[in-house]
Amino acid sequence: MRKWLVSLLVIASAIFGMLVGFEQANAASKPHYTITTDSTYPPFEFQSKNGKYIGIDMDMLKAIAKKEGFTYTLKPMSFNAGVQAVQAGQVDGILAGMTITDERKQTFDFSEPYYKTGVVVAISAKDKTVKSLKDLKGKTVALKTGTAGATYAESIQKKYGFKATYYNDSNIMYNAVITGNAVAAFEDQPVMLYAIKQGTALKIISKQVANGGWYGFGVKKGSQAALLKSFNAGYKKIVADGTYDKIVNKYLGDTGVNYKEVKADSSRDDSTSFVSIFNENRSALLNGLIKTIELTVLGVVLASIWGILLGVMGVVPSKFIQGLSATIIYIFRGLPMLVLAFFIYIGIPNVTGQRIPAFTAGIITLILNEGAYIGAFVRGGFMSVDPGQMEAARSLGMPYGKAMRKVVMPQGIRLMIPSFINQFIITLKDTSLLSAIGIIELTQTGTLIIARNLQGFKVWLMVAALYLIVITLLTWLSNWVEKRLK
């Protein structure tokens, strides 16, 4: 028994070591920074067909990095998660159309302001009942978490008597208004103008731009002085040589890039049919699917090892070890998985100052969360074996460990197989929650594609189909294994 458990722990440690080593191997010898950005915020940042992030912010960062001679790794995630990632030290800076405010200056150091903005209010293009802020009384408005639009809306909420609901990305917020789940959205003026220009069925009702402010590049207060200095120096250079104006005009000028067409090349297919959208995004969907499978397989294997260990601890003849197992299972089964992911990726680095790569944080989250559920049913499986089996084995002179290994565990594991199959499928679906910490798995890939082509129904149908195909294959495989074991 002991050798078996030690072997499991050694395997788990080796895989963790490989994960950490893989991330560290990517470290560059020259100045290299990790920058986060909003994954869906055109025209400032959005994903092109080939998976690259473009937009005013992205092109500007690329030009500045080239001028100043530093390299960077981009970590797209929701704006709110990005802000927390900077504060936790998980990334070095954030460039995501972030408005400079006095409140944010308490925790961020900002670059030179680079774009003047303000907040506007938009409603559905078909809505003829809302003509001013006074018409919002008693109705629900859509806000994007952590944005200047949300802050402005909250400041006038009591005055105009509307209710607010929050979203993590602009596209979902727009669709909430278009589909009637909210009557209006508060958004930065250039972003809203650009969305309407690209065909989003909204119209602006506010006559004046409110809560005007400036966008800035942000780093954690008191840190990354060299990065901030390089950004400011590079920004001045691209302003002086005209690069900055060219970038802004490219996306917002009369000859600006249509972000629905950015994905295209000279041989593009402009059709919005299901097949053409799938072919156009096949590579991105495949990459997202591969990442989902990687998370699932690695997460299930390690969670199973951890869960079996917890289950065995739950039936050993020691009250202390049983209590320890029950406490661990109680804690991690009681925590929502999304909360656990944020705690590991953002909370722990805030305290320790040590970065945890998003993929590693995701795997640890799966191990702790899924492992707790596995531990519970493994313990139940062992306890469901007739106690007389153990008593008979002990009466024949077998020690406790051998009796467990030779008599109880083989019977218990057979009883647990359906639960393992079910947990395997649950783990695959739970990986979608890890998109919140910046892992671009299948669900996040769908979000990025929709932000570019606005074909929500068709893209989500593709994503759902891919999940069902994989789950069906896993179910067949699991059933085959179950039959073989029987």
XYZ file of C-alpha atoms in Angstrom:
486
model
C 0.000 0.000 0.000
C 2.690 2.456 1.006
C 4.745 1.817 -2.136
C 1.631 2.295 -4.230
C 0.809 5.626 -2.617
C 4.401 6.813 -2.810
C 4.462 5.956 -6.515
C 1.324 8.033 -7.095
C 2.828 11.004 -5.297
C 6.072 10.697 -7.257
C 4.169 10.663 -10.557
C 2.122 13.712 -9.512
C 5.263 15.589 -8.458
C 7.004 14.746 -11.723
C 4.103 16.064 -13.796
C 3.981 19.277 -11.753
C 7.700 19.688 -12.243
C 7.275 19.289 -15.984
C 4.551 21.941 -15.992
C 6.592 24.481 -14.098
C 9.721 23.677 -16.075
C 7.891 24.099 -19.356
C 6.716 27.578 -18.383
C 10.120 28.623 -17.092
C 11.785 27.410 -20.270
C 9.990 30.170 -22.130
C 11.726 32.872 -20.164
C 13.799 35.157 -22.355
C 17.240 36.446 -21.555
C 16.537 39.985 -22.752
C 13.905 42.398 -21.406
C 10.674 40.549 -21.708
C 7.326 41.478 -20.239
C 3.929 39.870 -19.889
C 1.144 42.245 -20.915
C -2.540 41.534 -20.486
C -5.278 42.955 -22.663
C -9.022 42.706 -23.021
C -9.786 39.859 -25.397
C -12.815 41.537 -27.012
C -12.610 45.324 -27.233
C -12.530 46.447 -30.860
C -11.160 48.699 -32.249
C -8.528 48.729 -29.486
C -7.957 44.969 -29.233
C -9.506 42.007 -30.960
C -8.397 38.777 -32.593
C -7.849 38.402 -36.331
C -8.542 35.290 -38.366
C -5.058 33.900 -37.865
C -5.310 34.250 -34.110
C -3.191 37.391 -33.786
C -4.404 40.299 -31.669
C -4.732 43.575 -33.522
C -6.301 46.976 -32.915
C -5.130 50.415 -31.831
C -3.655 49.207 -28.530
C -2.090 46.104 -30.026
C -0.513 47.872 -33.008
C 0.728 50.634 -30.723
C 2.309 48.135 -28.304
C 3.992 46.326 -31.173
C 5.426 49.595 -32.527
C 6.610 50.726 -29.086
C 8.256 47.377 -28.342
C 10.082 47.564 -31.660
C 11.269 51.122 -30.949
C 12.420 50.308 -27.407
C 13.815 46.848 -28.109
C 11.819 44.810 -25.634
C 9.695 41.727 -26.249
C 6.439 40.744 -24.646
C 3.984 37.905 -24.172
C 0.342 38.833 -24.553
C -2.188 37.403 -22.077
C -5.734 38.175 -23.279
C -8.467 37.853 -20.641
C -11.524 39.749 -19.475
C -10.831 43.344 -18.433
C -11.731 42.746 -14.807
C -9.533 39.643 -14.552
C -6.706 41.529 -16.274
C -6.840 44.342 -13.725
C -6.646 41.811 -10.881
C -3.820 39.934 -12.614
C -1.725 43.133 -12.682
C -2.439 43.840 -9.027
C -1.475 40.262 -8.139
C 1.794 40.562 -10.066
C 0.772 37.793 -12.459
C 1.420 40.099 -15.417
C 3.598 43.192 -15.789
C 1.101 45.618 -17.283
C -2.319 46.106 -18.842
C -3.100 47.762 -22.161
C -6.846 47.450 -22.634
C -8.454 50.833 -23.232
C -8.079 51.493 -19.520
C -9.311 54.910 -18.406
C -7.040 56.807 -16.048
C -8.964 57.728 -12.901
C -7.972 59.057 -9.484
C -9.223 55.855 -7.871
C -7.112 53.655 -10.140
C -4.079 55.844 -9.510
C -4.157 54.560 -5.935
C -3.095 51.101 -7.146
C -1.722 51.709 -10.649
C 1.044 53.758 -12.226
C -0.067 54.986 -15.633
C 1.795 55.901 -18.787
C 1.338 59.144 -20.643
C -2.351 59.378 -21.649
C -2.655 58.189 -25.238
C -6.326 58.440 -26.239
C -9.159 60.814 -25.245
C -12.447 59.070 -24.618
C -15.824 59.401 -22.892
C -18.983 57.443 -22.149
C -22.091 57.237 -24.345
C -25.416 55.438 -23.900
C -26.748 53.152 -26.630
C -30.040 51.299 -27.043
C -31.369 48.771 -29.525
C -31.744 50.189 -33.015
C -35.396 49.065 -32.966
C -36.192 50.691 -29.619
C -38.338 53.817 -29.923
C -39.340 54.122 -26.275
C -36.046 55.266 -24.746
C -34.957 58.718 -25.853
C -33.056 59.994 -22.821
C -31.677 58.871 -19.475
C -35.020 59.751 -17.837
C -36.685 56.937 -19.817
C -34.426 54.356 -18.130
C -36.315 54.596 -14.800
C -37.239 51.130 -13.498
C -35.495 49.409 -16.421
C -32.300 47.344 -16.595
C -29.132 48.604 -18.263
C -26.106 46.499 -19.295
C -22.655 47.391 -17.985
C -19.210 45.955 -18.572
C -17.473 45.125 -15.301
C -14.757 47.529 -14.206
C -15.100 50.000 -17.080
C -15.507 53.762 -17.083
C -18.998 53.221 -18.510
C -19.946 51.115 -15.506
C -18.504 53.681 -13.104
C -20.431 56.517 -14.774
C -23.673 54.521 -14.802
C -23.320 53.706 -11.106
C -22.801 57.401 -10.335
C -26.154 58.364 -11.900
C -28.099 55.194 -11.079
C -30.030 56.673 -8.131
C -30.783 59.882 -10.007
C -32.391 58.083 -12.951
C -33.678 55.015 -11.057
C -32.496 52.233 -13.350
C -31.214 48.757 -12.454
C -27.866 47.399 -13.627
C -26.610 44.020 -14.760
C -22.951 43.297 -15.450
C -21.062 41.448 -18.179
C -17.401 40.600 -18.720
C -17.096 41.480 -22.394
C -18.533 44.065 -24.756
C -20.063 41.666 -27.259
C -22.244 39.939 -24.657
C -23.247 43.361 -23.286
C -24.314 44.552 -26.759
C -26.321 41.381 -27.369
C -28.057 41.755 -24.011
C -29.465 45.051 -25.315
C -30.217 43.764 -28.808
C -32.090 40.716 -27.474
C -34.059 42.784 -24.957
C -32.465 41.518 -21.746
C -31.421 45.114 -21.064
C -32.629 48.391 -22.551
C -29.327 50.260 -22.778
C -25.562 49.891 -22.552
C -23.007 52.381 -21.236
C -19.827 52.177 -23.290
C -16.774 54.194 -24.273
C -17.558 56.397 -27.250
C -14.959 55.128 -29.772
C -15.764 51.506 -28.971
C -19.503 51.998 -29.341
C -19.150 54.057 -32.529
C -16.950 51.390 -34.002
C -19.346 48.574 -33.078
C -22.262 50.434 -34.675
C -20.143 51.139 -37.742
C -19.512 47.398 -38.086
C -23.214 46.619 -38.099
C -24.101 46.087 -34.436
C -27.834 46.904 -34.165
C -27.519 49.691 -31.588
C -27.933 53.469 -31.661
C -26.556 56.164 -29.381
C -29.108 58.305 -27.521
C -26.857 60.470 -25.365
C -26.409 63.883 -26.946
C -23.102 64.532 -25.211
C -20.129 62.415 -24.258
C -20.089 62.040 -20.471
C -17.346 61.352 -17.962
C -14.576 62.223 -20.421
C -11.161 60.800 -19.680
C -7.965 59.387 -21.137
C -6.771 55.873 -21.805
C -3.403 54.852 -20.361
C -1.093 51.869 -20.085
C -1.114 50.646 -16.463
C 1.350 48.781 -14.242
C 1.140 47.863 -10.578
C 1.889 50.907 -8.447
C 5.537 51.112 -7.428
C 6.684 48.370 -9.782
C 7.734 47.972 -13.413
C 9.330 51.414 -13.602
C 11.581 50.291 -16.456
C 8.628 49.023 -18.476
C 6.681 52.227 -17.898
C 9.706 54.321 -18.882
C 10.177 52.315 -22.082
C 6.472 52.573 -22.933
C 6.465 56.359 -22.489
C 9.679 56.772 -24.476
C 8.391 54.560 -27.270
C 5.027 56.334 -27.291
C 6.716 59.701 -27.783
C 8.725 58.283 -30.663
C 5.726 56.842 -32.519
C 3.821 60.091 -32.013
C 6.764 62.096 -33.350
C 7.268 59.993 -36.478
C 3.538 59.764 -37.275
C 3.150 56.046 -36.553
C 0.552 56.685 -33.833
C -1.682 58.754 -36.119
C -1.447 56.094 -38.814
C -2.524 53.416 -36.335
C -5.519 55.431 -35.094
C -6.586 56.356 -38.613
C -6.257 52.748 -39.667
C -9.041 51.772 -37.275
C -11.078 54.949 -36.783
C -10.376 57.151 -39.800
C -12.401 57.297 -42.997
C -10.248 54.564 -44.425
C -10.326 52.609 -41.197
C -10.136 48.851 -41.135
C -13.444 47.034 -40.907
C -12.813 44.515 -38.169
C -15.219 42.076 -39.720
C -12.964 42.126 -42.758
C -9.639 42.063 -40.964
C -9.910 38.338 -40.825
C -9.962 38.205 -44.551
C -7.163 37.958 -47.010
C -7.092 38.186 -50.756
C -8.738 34.812 -51.143
C -11.350 35.194 -48.431
C -14.857 33.810 -48.537
C -17.301 36.506 -47.350
C -20.133 34.039 -46.865
C -21.571 33.759 -43.366
C -22.812 30.231 -43.889
C -22.151 27.656 -41.204
C -19.609 25.840 -43.377
C -17.698 28.975 -44.383
C -17.493 30.211 -40.775
C -16.268 26.799 -39.658
C -13.650 26.596 -42.415
C -12.505 30.134 -41.686
C -12.045 29.417 -37.971
C -11.146 25.739 -38.158
C -7.589 26.265 -36.964
C -8.652 28.409 -33.989
C -11.383 25.955 -32.978
C -8.966 23.033 -33.274
C -6.400 24.799 -31.085
C -9.108 25.573 -28.525
C -10.270 21.966 -28.584
C -6.721 20.676 -28.108
C -6.231 22.971 -25.118
C -9.533 21.740 -23.642
C -8.474 18.107 -24.063
C -5.056 18.837 -22.535
C -6.704 20.401 -19.496
C -9.216 17.578 -19.215
C -6.798 14.661 -19.523
C -4.122 16.131 -17.287
C -6.733 17.398 -14.829
C -8.565 14.061 -14.627
C -5.381 12.003 -14.213
C -3.974 14.172 -11.427
C -7.377 14.728 -9.787
C -7.948 10.964 -9.800
C -4.614 10.373 -8.076
C -5.421 13.033 -5.486
C -9.004 11.832 -5.109
C -8.012 8.181 -4.602
C -5.493 9.280 -1.972
C -8.225 11.264 -0.197
C -10.582 8.302 -0.462
C -8.051 5.890 1.047
C -7.326 8.399 3.814
C -11.048 8.442 4.522
C -11.206 4.726 5.413
C -7.880 4.093 7.169
C -8.203 3.172 10.874
C -7.060 6.590 12.093
C -9.538 9.239 13.225
C -7.020 12.018 12.565
C -6.366 10.979 8.945
C -10.072 10.383 8.359
C -10.828 13.841 9.726
C -8.117 15.407 7.571
C -9.541 13.759 4.465
C -13.083 14.843 5.320
C -11.954 18.434 5.952
C -10.076 18.715 2.639
C -13.039 17.264 0.747
C -15.460 19.577 2.569
C -13.438 22.714 1.805
C -12.727 22.158 -1.881
C -16.098 20.627 -2.695
C -17.773 23.608 -1.080
C -15.870 26.258 -3.065
C -17.207 27.311 -6.482
C -14.635 26.323 -9.057
C -14.422 29.843 -10.511
C -13.686 31.297 -7.068
C -10.988 28.663 -6.531
C -9.417 29.484 -9.924
C -9.277 33.218 -9.116
C -7.919 32.472 -5.631
C -5.059 30.377 -7.030
C -4.259 32.590 -10.035
C -4.763 36.015 -8.444
C -5.154 35.605 -4.673
C -2.066 33.527 -3.855
C 0.370 35.595 -5.987
C -0.985 38.709 -4.241
C 0.292 37.300 -0.951
C 3.412 35.406 -2.010
C 4.610 37.620 -4.863
C 5.291 34.474 -6.902
C 3.659 34.132 -10.293
C 1.631 31.067 -11.149
C 1.239 30.426 -14.904
C -2.403 30.362 -15.997
C -2.218 26.786 -17.263
C -0.630 25.573 -14.032
C -3.233 27.490 -11.997
C -5.950 25.875 -14.083
C -4.589 22.375 -13.515
C -4.249 22.957 -9.761
C -7.845 24.198 -9.710
C -9.049 21.047 -11.455
C -7.038 18.811 -9.123
C -8.396 20.407 -5.964
C -11.994 20.775 -7.123
C -12.478 17.566 -9.088
C -10.217 15.622 -6.688
C -12.528 16.498 -3.776
C -15.530 15.006 -5.594
C -13.505 11.944 -6.590
C -12.282 11.533 -3.011
C -15.876 11.552 -1.759
C -17.108 8.797 -4.049
C -13.909 6.734 -3.673
C -14.404 6.757 0.085
C -18.039 5.820 -0.435
C -17.049 3.035 -2.823
C -14.664 1.469 -0.309
C -17.198 1.785 2.496
C -19.896 0.136 0.372
C -17.924 -3.133 0.314
C -19.386 -5.514 2.871
C -17.404 -5.075 6.153
C -17.447 -8.851 6.453
C -14.975 -8.995 3.535
C -12.378 -7.120 5.569
C -13.105 -9.144 8.689
C -12.721 -12.399 6.770
C -9.416 -11.268 5.243
C -8.066 -10.186 8.628
C -9.179 -13.481 10.205
C -7.048 -15.271 7.601
C -4.025 -13.366 8.877
C -3.789 -10.646 6.244
C -2.464 -7.281 7.503
C -4.778 -4.261 7.051
C -2.945 -2.859 4.025
C -2.871 -6.164 2.159
C -6.526 -6.814 2.960
C -7.437 -3.403 1.545
C -5.304 -3.879 -1.563
C -6.280 -7.498 -2.324
C -9.878 -7.657 -1.098
C -11.631 -4.326 -0.534
C -10.134 -2.055 -3.218
C -10.752 -4.346 -6.237
C -14.429 -4.624 -5.303
C -14.762 -0.929 -4.463
C -13.125 0.265 -7.679
C -15.588 -1.730 -9.781
C -18.424 0.043 -7.994
C -16.785 3.428 -8.662
C -16.331 3.103 -12.430
C -19.651 4.792 -13.364
C -18.774 7.670 -11.016
C -15.327 8.020 -12.621
C -16.915 8.181 -16.078
C -19.351 10.842 -14.920
C -16.552 12.869 -13.296
C -14.490 12.653 -16.491
C -17.300 14.302 -18.457
C -17.906 16.908 -15.741
C -14.204 17.818 -15.772
C -14.250 18.381 -19.521
C -17.178 20.775 -19.198
C -15.668 22.506 -16.158
C -12.571 23.478 -18.159
C -14.710 26.200 -19.786
C -14.632 28.112 -16.482
C -10.848 28.417 -16.734
C -11.226 30.876 -19.605
C -11.784 33.471 -16.857
C -8.072 33.363 -15.945
C -6.902 33.728 -19.523
C -6.687 30.144 -20.760
C -7.872 30.113 -24.363
C -9.690 26.810 -24.437
C -12.691 25.948 -26.585
C -15.265 28.231 -24.929
C -12.924 31.238 -24.898
C -12.050 30.521 -28.532
C -15.750 30.772 -29.368
C -15.978 34.099 -27.530
C -13.028 35.493 -29.476
C -14.448 34.407 -32.817
C -17.841 35.942 -32.053
C -16.207 39.214 -31.050
C -14.790 39.342 -34.570
C -17.620 38.053 -36.763
C -20.712 38.681 -34.568
C -22.164 35.281 -35.601
C -23.086 34.175 -32.091
C -25.680 31.484 -32.889
C -23.550 29.673 -35.466
C -20.305 29.839 -33.509
C -21.881 28.634 -30.250
C -23.560 25.840 -32.218
C -20.111 24.759 -33.483
C -18.625 24.918 -29.985
C -21.531 22.945 -28.532
C -21.190 20.322 -31.282
C -17.476 19.910 -30.592
C -18.124 19.438 -26.871
C -20.822 16.834 -27.606
C -18.570 14.950 -30.042
C -15.724 14.764 -27.538
C -18.039 13.814 -24.659
C -19.633 11.088 -26.797
C -16.229 9.652 -27.692
C -15.136 9.754 -24.055
C -18.342 8.034 -22.986
C -17.835 5.241 -25.529
C -14.220 4.831 -24.418
C -15.203 4.785 -20.760
C -17.964 2.249 -21.369
C -15.497 0.034 -23.229
C -13.050 0.247 -20.308
C -15.870 -0.550 -17.887
C -16.825 -3.660 -19.822
C -13.223 -4.795 -20.029
C -12.749 -4.423 -16.289
C -15.897 -6.401 -15.595
